[in-house]
Amino acid sequence: WRVVGEGAAESRFEALHGAGLTPLVGRDHEIGLLLEHWERAKEGDGQVVLLGGEPGIGKSRLLRALRGRLENEPHTALSHYCSPHHQTSPLYPVIGHLERAAGFAADDPAATRLDKLEALLALSTEHVAAVAPLLAALLSLETDARYPPLDMSPHRQKERTLEALVEQVLGLATRRPVLALFEDVHWADPTSLELLDLLVDRVQGAPVLVLITFRPEFVRRWTRYAHVTPLTLSRLSRRQGAAMVARLSGGKALPPAVLDQIVAKTDGVPLFVEELTRTVLETNLLRDEGDHYALAGPLPPMAIPTTLQESLLARLDRLAPAREVAQVAAAIGREFSYELLARTAQLPESDLQAGLDDLVDSGLVFRRGTPPQATYSFKHALVQDAAYATLVRPKRQRLHAR
């Protein structure tokens, strides 16, 4: 295989899951509610849904299911992804969206990027020349030969930019309904929240559905509006948890004692169900009998970890040499480069490569590129947390200092 360019995945969710999405179980009511708000939005009664829930509860998975339901309907989808690494980068989610929507390529010269930006803006406004300099400045594009420099204060430039971004959404909505997604706003920068303040206020009379996802620590805004609906994702019931296990096991029944422990200990969190089921299937605890699994021996006490962290630690322990690599990586962060990891780990290159290959093959770590230019990221923040928690304090201090 030869690398020819950057992948088309829009989000870390899509990059990590690809076509292999976790089965959606027990969310019929929530999907129905979102579709109901979509129908109201299509009629010009703009809607906003605030989708909250703890990590691993399935917020991003639910949005993918909604997009799947709407894929044959004419509409425009706008996707914005907040990042824990860019909470101080103004309008980071918007910049990412504009670059993807305009189709910027890594080797595009500035003039080509400006052409693409103008073509994108032409879809939402007849006054491209008035808007393009503002958004070109946001995207750090040179415009000297085409537009004069912006002659306004930084505060006024920010106001005009936010107005232009809102008008872009409303302009697109005059052509066909708009589905605007803002994911993980608990990581949003302050300017992006200002944009959401304006957008939520302005969509009431437009065919727009705005979906905003966040974790419980985010202090909910916008609830004073009549067109805003809060929706909190609840945990799965025991029956739903068992149904999810069955799908993850390919329809092969697990021994009742194993299934009961998985359902009881995952506490209805879909991510817990996924990770714990995969952990059990990867061990030598079960024997594949064709149409079902049987216990390979007596079910030992605590054979199934009691928490997701223990589940992830158990998977790390089975990887042996890779565990030390994961620990060093966890001290660096959720994402890490091969170069920095190699300098920090102080391991033989063959051991480092083998450990990283094991982590990638296990699904705990995702890789982009080829060493030594590769970059990596933990599949979930909880994987990083689990590996980091195994480090004793002196070793943590040595790693951070190094």
C-alpha positions as a LaTeX table, in Angstrom:
\begin{tabular}{lrrr}
\hline
Residue & $x$ (\AA) & $y$ (\AA) & $z$ (\AA) \\
\hline
Trp1 & 0.00 & 0.00 & 0.00 \\
Arg2 & 1.10 & 3.57 & $-0.69$ \\
Val3 & $-0.09$ & 6.69 & 1.13 \\
Val4 & $-1.67$ & 9.10 & $-1.35$ \\
Gly5 & $-3.23$ & 11.69 & 0.95 \\
Glu6 & $-5.12$ & 12.50 & 4.09 \\
Gly7 & $-8.15$ & 10.35 & 4.90 \\
Ala8 & $-11.66$ & 11.67 & 4.42 \\
Ala9 & $-12.91$ & 10.82 & 7.92 \\
Glu10 & $-14.41$ & 13.95 & 9.46 \\
Ser11 & $-14.17$ & 13.03 & 13.14 \\
Arg12 & $-12.22$ & 10.86 & 15.53 \\
Phe13 & $-15.38$ & 8.72 & 15.88 \\
Glu14 & $-15.47$ & 7.96 & 12.15 \\
Ala15 & $-11.71$ & 7.50 & 11.96 \\
Leu16 & $-11.77$ & 4.94 & 14.77 \\
His17 & $-14.92$ & 3.06 & 13.84 \\
Gly18 & $-15.06$ & 3.30 & 10.04 \\
Ala19 & $-17.72$ & 0.94 & 8.76 \\
Gly20 & $-17.55$ & $-1.22$ & 11.88 \\
Leu21 & $-20.00$ & 0.70 & 14.01 \\
Thr22 & $-21.03$ & $-0.63$ & 17.40 \\
Pro23 & $-24.61$ & $-1.98$ & 17.21 \\
Leu24 & $-27.20$ & 0.62 & 18.19 \\
Val25 & $-29.47$ & $-0.84$ & 20.84 \\
Gly26 & $-32.23$ & 0.71 & 22.93 \\
Arg27 & $-32.29$ & 4.15 & 21.30 \\
Asp28 & $-35.56$ & 3.96 & 19.36 \\
His29 & $-37.20$ & 6.67 & 21.50 \\
Glu30 & $-34.25$ & 9.06 & 21.10 \\
Ile31 & $-34.04$ & 8.51 & 17.33 \\
Gly32 & $-37.79$ & 9.07 & 17.07 \\
Leu33 & $-37.50$ & 12.33 & 19.01 \\
Leu34 & $-34.68$ & 13.60 & 16.80 \\
Leu35 & $-36.63$ & 12.71 & 13.65 \\
Glu36 & $-39.65$ & 14.56 & 15.05 \\
His37 & $-37.58$ & 17.70 & 15.55 \\
Trp38 & $-36.15$ & 17.28 & 12.06 \\
Glu39 & $-39.65$ & 17.25 & 10.57 \\
Arg40 & $-40.49$ & 20.45 & 12.45 \\
Ala41 & $-37.27$ & 22.07 & 11.28 \\
Lys42 & $-37.98$ & 21.16 & 7.64 \\
Glu43 & $-41.25$ & 23.10 & 7.89 \\
Gly44 & $-39.31$ & 26.24 & 8.83 \\
Asp45 & $-39.68$ & 25.89 & 12.59 \\
Gly46 & $-35.98$ & 25.86 & 13.50 \\
Gln47 & $-35.04$ & 23.47 & 16.30 \\
Val48 & $-32.13$ & 22.97 & 18.69 \\
Val49 & $-31.53$ & 19.72 & 20.62 \\
Leu50 & $-29.05$ & 19.63 & 23.51 \\
Leu51 & $-27.83$ & 16.02 & 23.69 \\
Gly52 & $-26.06$ & 15.34 & 26.98 \\
Gly53 & $-24.57$ & 12.22 & 28.50 \\
Glu54 & $-21.56$ & 10.71 & 30.19 \\
Pro55 & $-18.53$ & 9.46 & 28.21 \\
Gly56 & $-19.27$ & 6.22 & 26.38 \\
Ile57 & $-23.06$ & 6.57 & 26.56 \\
Gly58 & $-23.39$ & 6.76 & 22.75 \\
Lys59 & $-23.88$ & 10.43 & 21.80 \\
Ser60 & $-21.78$ & 10.29 & 18.63 \\
Arg61 & $-23.21$ & 6.89 & 17.73 \\
Leu62 & $-26.75$ & 8.30 & 17.95 \\
Leu63 & $-25.87$ & 11.18 & 15.63 \\
Arg64 & $-24.42$ & 8.74 & 13.10 \\
Ala65 & $-27.65$ & 6.76 & 13.23 \\
Leu66 & $-29.66$ & 9.93 & 12.57 \\
Arg67 & $-27.47$ & 10.84 & 9.63 \\
Gly68 & $-27.99$ & 7.35 & 8.28 \\
Arg69 & $-31.77$ & 7.81 & 8.48 \\
Leu70 & $-31.52$ & 11.11 & 6.58 \\
Glu71 & $-29.00$ & 10.11 & 3.91 \\
Asn72 & $-31.71$ & 9.80 & 1.21 \\
Glu73 & $-33.36$ & 13.11 & 2.12 \\
Pro74 & $-32.20$ & 16.34 & 0.46 \\
His75 & $-30.41$ & 18.35 & 3.13 \\
Thr76 & $-27.08$ & 19.96 & 3.99 \\
Ala77 & $-25.08$ & 18.54 & 6.91 \\
Leu78 & $-22.59$ & 20.81 & 8.70 \\
Ser79 & $-20.27$ & 18.98 & 11.11 \\
His80 & $-18.21$ & 20.69 & 13.80 \\
Tyr81 & $-15.94$ & 18.82 & 16.22 \\
Cys82 & $-14.49$ & 20.36 & 19.36 \\
Ser83 & $-11.17$ & 19.09 & 20.70 \\
Pro84 & $-9.63$ & 18.98 & 24.18 \\
His85 & $-6.37$ & 20.14 & 22.57 \\
His86 & $-7.85$ & 23.31 & 21.04 \\
Gln87 & $-9.93$ & 24.83 & 23.82 \\
Thr88 & $-7.99$ & 28.08 & 23.46 \\
Ser89 & $-8.04$ & 28.16 & 19.63 \\
Pro90 & $-10.82$ & 30.55 & 18.53 \\
Leu91 & $-13.39$ & 28.91 & 16.27 \\
Tyr92 & $-11.31$ & 25.76 & 15.86 \\
Pro93 & $-14.39$ & 23.56 & 15.08 \\
Val94 & $-15.59$ & 26.05 & 12.45 \\
Ile95 & $-12.19$ & 26.31 & 10.78 \\
Gly96 & $-12.05$ & 22.52 & 10.49 \\
His97 & $-15.54$ & 22.43 & 8.99 \\
Leu98 & $-14.81$ & 25.17 & 6.44 \\
Glu99 & $-11.57$ & 23.50 & 5.32 \\
Arg100 & $-13.37$ & 20.18 & 4.80 \\
Ala101 & $-16.42$ & 21.75 & 3.12 \\
Ala102 & $-14.28$ & 23.80 & 0.75 \\
Gly103 & $-12.22$ & 20.74 & $-0.13$ \\
Phe104 & $-8.80$ & 22.14 & 0.73 \\
Ala105 & $-5.94$ & 19.85 & $-0.24$ \\
Ala106 & $-2.61$ & 19.85 & 1.58 \\
Asp107 & $-0.71$ & 21.06 & $-1.50$ \\
Asp108 & $-3.21$ & 23.74 & $-2.59$ \\
Pro109 & $-1.59$ & 27.15 & $-3.16$ \\
Ala110 & $-3.22$ & 30.14 & $-1.46$ \\
Ala111 & $-4.96$ & 31.29 & $-4.65$ \\
Thr112 & $-6.55$ & 27.88 & $-5.16$ \\
Arg113 & $-7.76$ & 27.78 & $-1.56$ \\
Leu114 & $-9.28$ & 31.22 & $-1.99$ \\
Asp115 & $-11.04$ & 30.06 & $-5.17$ \\
Lys116 & $-12.45$ & 27.08 & $-3.29$ \\
Leu117 & $-13.58$ & 29.28 & $-0.40$ \\
Glu118 & $-15.39$ & 31.64 & $-2.79$ \\
Ala119 & $-17.10$ & 28.68 & $-4.49$ \\
Leu120 & $-18.25$ & 27.44 & $-1.09$ \\
Leu121 & $-19.60$ & 30.85 & $-0.07$ \\
Ala122 & $-21.45$ & 31.20 & $-3.37$ \\
Leu123 & $-23.73$ & 28.40 & $-2.19$ \\
Ser124 & $-25.05$ & 30.55 & 0.65 \\
Thr125 & $-24.77$ & 34.20 & $-0.43$ \\
Glu126 & $-24.81$ & 36.48 & $-3.45$ \\
His127 & $-22.36$ & 38.84 & $-1.74$ \\
Val128 & $-19.25$ & 36.67 & $-1.81$ \\
Ala129 & $-16.90$ & 39.65 & $-2.07$ \\
Ala130 & $-18.20$ & 41.07 & 1.22 \\
Val131 & $-17.81$ & 37.81 & 3.15 \\
Ala132 & $-14.74$ & 36.17 & 1.61 \\
Pro133 & $-12.12$ & 38.52 & 3.18 \\
Leu134 & $-13.51$ & 37.83 & 6.67 \\
Leu135 & $-13.47$ & 34.06 & 6.35 \\
Ala136 & $-10.17$ & 34.11 & 4.47 \\
Ala137 & $-8.67$ & 35.88 & 7.47 \\
Leu138 & $-10.20$ & 33.25 & 9.75 \\
Leu139 & $-8.53$ & 30.54 & 7.64 \\
Ser140 & $-5.22$ & 32.46 & 7.47 \\
Leu141 & $-5.42$ & 32.82 & 3.68 \\
Glu142 & $-3.52$ & 35.54 & 1.83 \\
Thr143 & $-5.90$ & 37.85 & $-0.11$ \\
Asp144 & $-3.64$ & 40.80 & $-1.00$ \\
Ala145 & $-4.04$ & 40.49 & $-4.77$ \\
Arg146 & $-7.82$ & 40.01 & $-4.65$ \\
Tyr147 & $-9.18$ & 41.93 & $-1.66$ \\
Pro148 & $-7.91$ & 44.95 & 0.25 \\
Pro149 & $-6.82$ & 44.46 & 3.88 \\
Leu150 & $-9.57$ & 44.44 & 6.49 \\
Asp151 & $-9.76$ & 47.93 & 7.99 \\
Met152 & $-11.49$ & 47.36 & 11.32 \\
Ser153 & $-10.69$ & 46.73 & 14.97 \\
Pro154 & $-10.11$ & 43.13 & 16.12 \\
His155 & $-13.37$ & 43.29 & 18.11 \\
Arg156 & $-15.36$ & 44.46 & 15.10 \\
Gln157 & $-13.68$ & 41.85 & 12.88 \\
Lys158 & $-14.74$ & 39.10 & 15.30 \\
Glu159 & $-18.33$ & 40.40 & 15.35 \\
Arg160 & $-18.49$ & 40.57 & 11.56 \\
Thr161 & $-16.98$ & 37.08 & 11.26 \\
Leu162 & $-19.55$ & 35.56 & 13.64 \\
Glu163 & $-22.36$ & 37.32 & 11.75 \\
Ala164 & $-21.02$ & 35.97 & 8.44 \\
Leu165 & $-20.88$ & 32.41 & 9.80 \\
Val166 & $-24.48$ & 32.58 & 11.02 \\
Glu167 & $-25.60$ & 34.07 & 7.71 \\
Gln168 & $-23.85$ & 31.24 & 5.88 \\
Val169 & $-25.95$ & 28.65 & 7.75 \\
Leu170 & $-29.17$ & 30.60 & 7.12 \\
Gly171 & $-28.23$ & 31.13 & 3.47 \\
Leu172 & $-27.72$ & 27.41 & 2.95 \\
Ala173 & $-31.10$ & 26.81 & 4.58 \\
Thr174 & $-32.84$ & 28.84 & 1.86 \\
Arg175 & $-31.85$ & 26.11 & $-0.59$ \\
Arg176 & $-32.60$ & 23.01 & 1.49 \\
Pro177 & $-32.90$ & 22.06 & 5.19 \\
Val178 & $-29.72$ & 22.17 & 7.25 \\
Leu179 & $-28.55$ & 19.70 & 9.90 \\
Ala180 & $-25.86$ & 21.47 & 11.95 \\
Leu181 & $-23.88$ & 19.25 & 14.33 \\
Phe182 & $-21.67$ & 20.58 & 17.11 \\
Glu183 & $-20.03$ & 17.71 & 18.98 \\
Asp184 & $-18.25$ & 17.74 & 22.36 \\
Val185 & $-18.98$ & 21.39 & 23.20 \\
His186 & $-17.65$ & 20.79 & 26.72 \\
Trp187 & $-14.32$ & 21.31 & 24.90 \\
Ala188 & $-15.48$ & 24.33 & 22.89 \\
Asp189 & $-13.45$ & 27.53 & 22.90 \\
Pro190 & $-15.23$ & 30.71 & 24.14 \\
Thr191 & $-15.60$ & 32.20 & 20.63 \\
Ser192 & $-17.30$ & 29.06 & 19.33 \\
Leu193 & $-19.76$ & 29.32 & 22.23 \\
Glu194 & $-20.44$ & 32.93 & 21.21 \\
Leu195 & $-21.19$ & 31.67 & 17.71 \\
Leu196 & $-23.60$ & 29.09 & 19.12 \\
Asp197 & $-25.31$ & 31.84 & 21.16 \\
Leu198 & $-26.01$ & 33.74 & 17.93 \\
Leu199 & $-26.95$ & 30.66 & 15.92 \\
Val200 & $-29.40$ & 29.30 & 18.50 \\
Asp201 & $-31.09$ & 32.70 & 18.63 \\
Arg202 & $-31.35$ & 33.06 & 14.83 \\
Val203 & $-32.49$ & 29.60 & 13.66 \\
Gln204 & $-36.01$ & 29.85 & 15.07 \\
Gly205 & $-37.56$ & 30.84 & 11.75 \\
Ala206 & $-35.37$ & 28.77 & 9.45 \\
Pro207 & $-35.35$ & 25.11 & 8.28 \\
Val208 & $-32.41$ & 24.25 & 10.52 \\
Leu209 & $-31.90$ & 21.55 & 13.15 \\
Val210 & $-28.94$ & 22.23 & 15.44 \\
Leu211 & $-27.67$ & 19.25 & 17.47 \\
Ile212 & $-25.23$ & 19.99 & 20.30 \\
Thr213 & $-23.55$ & 17.19 & 22.26 \\
Phe214 & $-21.73$ & 17.51 & 25.57 \\
Arg215 & $-20.73$ & 15.72 & 28.75 \\
Pro216 & $-22.36$ & 16.34 & 32.16 \\
Glu217 & $-19.70$ & 18.84 & 33.28 \\
Phe218 & $-20.87$ & 21.33 & 30.62 \\
Val219 & $-23.22$ & 23.94 & 32.07 \\
Arg220 & $-26.18$ & 23.90 & 29.72 \\
Arg221 & $-27.01$ & 27.16 & 27.98 \\
Trp222 & $-29.89$ & 28.21 & 25.76 \\
Thr223 & $-32.60$ & 26.38 & 27.74 \\
Arg224 & $-34.68$ & 29.56 & 28.02 \\
Tyr225 & $-35.67$ & 29.26 & 24.35 \\
Ala226 & $-38.93$ & 27.52 & 23.45 \\
His227 & $-37.35$ & 25.92 & 20.37 \\
Val228 & $-34.54$ & 24.30 & 22.42 \\
Thr229 & $-35.04$ & 20.75 & 23.74 \\
Pro230 & $-32.71$ & 19.07 & 26.26 \\
Leu231 & $-32.23$ & 15.32 & 25.77 \\
Thr232 & $-30.13$ & 13.25 & 28.17 \\
Leu233 & $-29.07$ & 9.77 & 27.11 \\
Ser234 & $-29.84$ & 7.21 & 29.78 \\
Arg235 & $-28.07$ & 3.91 & 30.38 \\
Leu236 & $-29.24$ & 0.72 & 28.74 \\
Ser237 & $-31.56$ & $-1.68$ & 30.56 \\
Arg238 & $-30.39$ & $-5.19$ & 31.40 \\
Arg239 & $-32.35$ & $-6.58$ & 28.44 \\
Gln240 & $-30.84$ & $-4.01$ & 26.08 \\
Gly241 & $-27.35$ & $-4.72$ & 27.42 \\
Ala242 & $-27.84$ & $-8.44$ & 26.76 \\
Ala243 & $-29.05$ & $-7.67$ & 23.23 \\
Met244 & $-25.92$ & $-5.61$ & 22.58 \\
Val245 & $-23.71$ & $-8.44$ & 23.83 \\
Ala246 & $-25.47$ & $-10.82$ & 21.45 \\
Arg247 & $-24.76$ & $-8.56$ & 18.49 \\
Leu248 & $-21.12$ & $-8.10$ & 19.47 \\
Ser249 & $-20.68$ & $-11.87$ & 19.73 \\
Gly250 & $-22.09$ & $-12.38$ & 16.25 \\
Gly251 & $-25.28$ & $-13.93$ & 17.57 \\
Lys252 & $-23.45$ & $-16.72$ & 19.38 \\
Ala253 & $-24.88$ & $-17.18$ & 22.86 \\
Leu254 & $-22.54$ & $-16.72$ & 25.80 \\
Pro255 & $-22.78$ & $-18.94$ & 28.89 \\
Pro256 & $-25.47$ & $-17.46$ & 31.18 \\
Ala257 & $-23.00$ & $-16.88$ & 34.04 \\
Val258 & $-20.71$ & $-14.87$ & 31.77 \\
Leu259 & $-23.55$ & $-12.89$ & 30.21 \\
Asp260 & $-24.98$ & $-12.07$ & 33.65 \\
Gln261 & $-21.64$ & $-10.74$ & 34.85 \\
Ile262 & $-21.15$ & $-8.59$ & 31.74 \\
Val263 & $-24.62$ & $-7.08$ & 32.00 \\
Ala264 & $-24.33$ & $-6.48$ & 35.74 \\
Lys265 & $-20.87$ & $-4.97$ & 35.71 \\
Thr266 & $-21.19$ & $-2.72$ & 32.65 \\
Asp267 & $-24.03$ & $-0.83$ & 34.33 \\
Gly268 & $-25.81$ & $-0.01$ & 31.07 \\
Val269 & $-23.01$ & 2.07 & 29.49 \\
Pro270 & $-22.66$ & 0.99 & 25.82 \\
Leu271 & $-18.90$ & 1.61 & 25.76 \\
Phe272 & $-18.52$ & $-0.58$ & 28.86 \\
Val273 & $-20.60$ & $-3.31$ & 27.19 \\
Glu274 & $-18.49$ & $-3.12$ & 24.03 \\
Glu275 & $-15.12$ & $-3.16$ & 25.78 \\
Leu276 & $-16.01$ & $-5.81$ & 28.35 \\
Thr277 & $-17.55$ & $-8.14$ & 25.77 \\
Arg278 & $-14.52$ & $-7.83$ & 23.52 \\
Thr279 & $-12.26$ & $-8.46$ & 26.51 \\
Val280 & $-14.10$ & $-11.70$ & 27.35 \\
Leu281 & $-14.07$ & $-12.87$ & 23.72 \\
Glu282 & $-10.31$ & $-12.21$ & 23.47 \\
Thr283 & $-9.41$ & $-14.32$ & 26.51 \\
Asn284 & $-9.18$ & $-18.10$ & 26.77 \\
Leu285 & $-12.15$ & $-18.07$ & 29.13 \\
Leu286 & $-14.53$ & $-19.30$ & 26.40 \\
Arg287 & $-14.50$ & $-22.05$ & 23.80 \\
Asp288 & $-16.18$ & $-21.47$ & 20.42 \\
Glu289 & $-18.69$ & $-24.27$ & 19.80 \\
Gly290 & $-19.84$ & $-23.02$ & 16.41 \\
Asp291 & $-23.26$ & $-21.62$ & 17.22 \\
His292 & $-22.48$ & $-20.66$ & 20.82 \\
Tyr293 & $-19.67$ & $-20.17$ & 23.32 \\
Ala294 & $-19.03$ & $-22.51$ & 26.23 \\
Leu295 & $-16.85$ & $-22.09$ & 29.30 \\
Ala296 & $-13.40$ & $-23.55$ & 28.75 \\
Gly297 & $-13.25$ & $-24.39$ & 32.46 \\
Pro298 & $-14.65$ & $-23.30$ & 35.81 \\
Leu299 & $-15.55$ & $-19.61$ & 35.87 \\
Pro300 & $-12.90$ & $-18.15$ & 38.21 \\
Pro301 & $-13.71$ & $-15.35$ & 40.62 \\
Met302 & $-13.26$ & $-11.89$ & 39.11 \\
Ala303 & $-12.59$ & $-13.40$ & 35.70 \\
Ile304 & $-14.51$ & $-10.49$ & 34.22 \\
Pro305 & $-13.15$ & $-7.07$ & 35.30 \\
Thr306 & $-15.56$ & $-5.03$ & 37.40 \\
Thr307 & $-14.98$ & $-1.68$ & 35.69 \\
Leu308 & $-14.06$ & $-0.48$ & 32.25 \\
Gln309 & $-10.68$ & 0.66 & 33.56 \\
Glu310 & $-9.95$ & $-2.85$ & 34.82 \\
Ser311 & $-11.16$ & $-4.21$ & 31.50 \\
Leu312 & $-8.74$ & $-1.99$ & 29.64 \\
Leu313 & $-5.92$ & $-2.78$ & 32.08 \\
Ala314 & $-6.54$ & $-6.48$ & 31.56 \\
Arg315 & $-6.17$ & $-6.00$ & 27.81 \\
Leu316 & $-2.97$ & $-4.02$ & 28.36 \\
Asp317 & $-1.61$ & $-6.72$ & 30.70 \\
Arg318 & $-2.13$ & $-9.40$ & 28.06 \\
Leu319 & $-0.03$ & $-7.33$ & 25.66 \\
Ala320 & 2.93 & $-7.48$ & 28.12 \\
Pro321 & 5.75 & $-5.48$ & 26.42 \\
Ala322 & 3.22 & $-3.04$ & 24.95 \\
Arg323 & 2.10 & $-2.01$ & 28.43 \\
Glu324 & 5.27 & 0.02 & 29.06 \\
Val325 & 4.88 & 1.71 & 25.69 \\
Ala326 & 1.27 & 2.58 & 26.56 \\
Gln327 & 2.36 & 4.03 & 29.91 \\
Val328 & 4.92 & 6.33 & 28.32 \\
Ala329 & 2.43 & 7.36 & 25.64 \\
Ala330 & $-0.20$ & 8.10 & 28.30 \\
Ala331 & 2.22 & 10.50 & 30.00 \\
Ile332 & 2.57 & 12.36 & 26.68 \\
Gly333 & $-1.17$ & 12.71 & 26.04 \\
Arg334 & $-4.20$ & 11.41 & 24.19 \\
Glu335 & $-2.29$ & 11.90 & 20.93 \\
Phe336 & 1.43 & 11.38 & 20.52 \\
Ser337 & 4.04 & 11.24 & 17.75 \\
Tyr338 & 6.40 & 8.36 & 17.14 \\
Glu339 & 9.36 & 10.74 & 17.35 \\
Leu340 & 8.47 & 12.06 & 20.81 \\
Leu341 & 7.55 & 8.59 & 22.08 \\
Ala342 & 10.88 & 7.17 & 20.88 \\
Arg343 & 12.85 & 9.91 & 22.61 \\
Thr344 & 10.87 & 9.55 & 25.83 \\
Ala345 & 10.56 & 5.77 & 26.09 \\
Gln346 & 14.29 & 5.03 & 25.75 \\
Leu347 & 13.53 & 1.54 & 24.45 \\
Pro348 & 15.23 & $-0.36$ & 21.61 \\
Glu349 & 13.53 & 0.56 & 18.35 \\
Ser350 & 12.47 & $-3.05$ & 17.72 \\
Asp351 & 10.75 & $-3.24$ & 21.14 \\
Leu352 & 9.05 & 0.11 & 20.59 \\
Gln353 & 7.79 & $-0.89$ & 17.15 \\
Ala354 & 6.54 & $-4.25$ & 18.43 \\
Gly355 & 4.74 & $-2.63$ & 21.35 \\
Leu356 & 3.06 & $-0.06$ & 19.12 \\
Asp357 & 2.04 & $-2.74$ & 16.61 \\
Asp358 & 0.45 & $-4.76$ & 19.43 \\
Leu359 & $-1.45$ & $-1.70$ & 20.70 \\
Val360 & $-2.72$ & $-0.88$ & 17.20 \\
Asp361 & $-3.67$ & $-4.50$ & 16.44 \\
Ser362 & $-5.59$ & $-4.72$ & 19.73 \\
Gly363 & $-7.69$ & $-1.69$ & 18.81 \\
Leu364 & $-6.56$ & 0.29 & 21.85 \\
Val365 & $-4.50$ & 2.75 & 19.79 \\
Phe366 & $-5.11$ & 4.26 & 16.35 \\
Arg367 & $-2.21$ & 5.05 & 13.98 \\
Arg368 & $-1.88$ & 7.60 & 11.18 \\
Gly369 & 1.15 & 7.47 & 8.93 \\
Thr370 & 4.27 & 5.31 & 9.05 \\
Pro371 & 7.09 & 5.56 & 11.61 \\
Pro372 & 9.10 & 7.66 & 12.12 \\
Gln373 & 6.55 & 10.21 & 10.80 \\
Ala374 & 3.58 & 8.40 & 12.36 \\
Thr375 & 1.21 & 9.91 & 14.89 \\
Tyr376 & $-0.95$ & 7.88 & 17.25 \\
Ser377 & $-3.99$ & 8.39 & 19.45 \\
Phe378 & $-5.63$ & 6.31 & 22.16 \\
Lys379 & $-9.00$ & 4.91 & 21.09 \\
His380 & $-10.72$ & 6.50 & 24.08 \\
Ala381 & $-9.56$ & 8.96 & 26.71 \\
Leu382 & $-10.32$ & 6.17 & 29.20 \\
Val383 & $-7.62$ & 4.01 & 27.62 \\
Gln384 & $-5.08$ & 6.75 & 28.25 \\
Asp385 & $-6.39$ & 7.20 & 31.80 \\
Ala386 & $-6.15$ & 3.47 & 32.50 \\
Ala387 & $-2.54$ & 3.25 & 31.32 \\
Tyr388 & $-1.56$ & 6.44 & 33.13 \\
Ala389 & $-3.09$ & 5.21 & 36.40 \\
Thr390 & $-0.65$ & 2.27 & 36.47 \\
Leu391 & 2.34 & 4.61 & 36.71 \\
Val392 & 3.71 & 5.21 & 40.21 \\
Arg393 & 4.29 & 8.84 & 41.05 \\
Pro394 & 8.13 & 8.89 & 40.80 \\
Lys395 & 8.02 & 7.29 & 37.35 \\
Arg396 & 5.36 & 9.79 & 36.23 \\
Gln397 & 7.59 & 12.62 & 37.36 \\
Arg398 & 10.61 & 11.19 & 35.53 \\
Leu399 & 8.61 & 10.74 & 32.34 \\
His400 & 7.18 & 14.27 & 32.41 \\
Ala401 & 10.63 & 15.72 & 33.12 \\
Arg402 & 12.16 & 13.72 & 30.31 \\
\hline
\end{tabular}
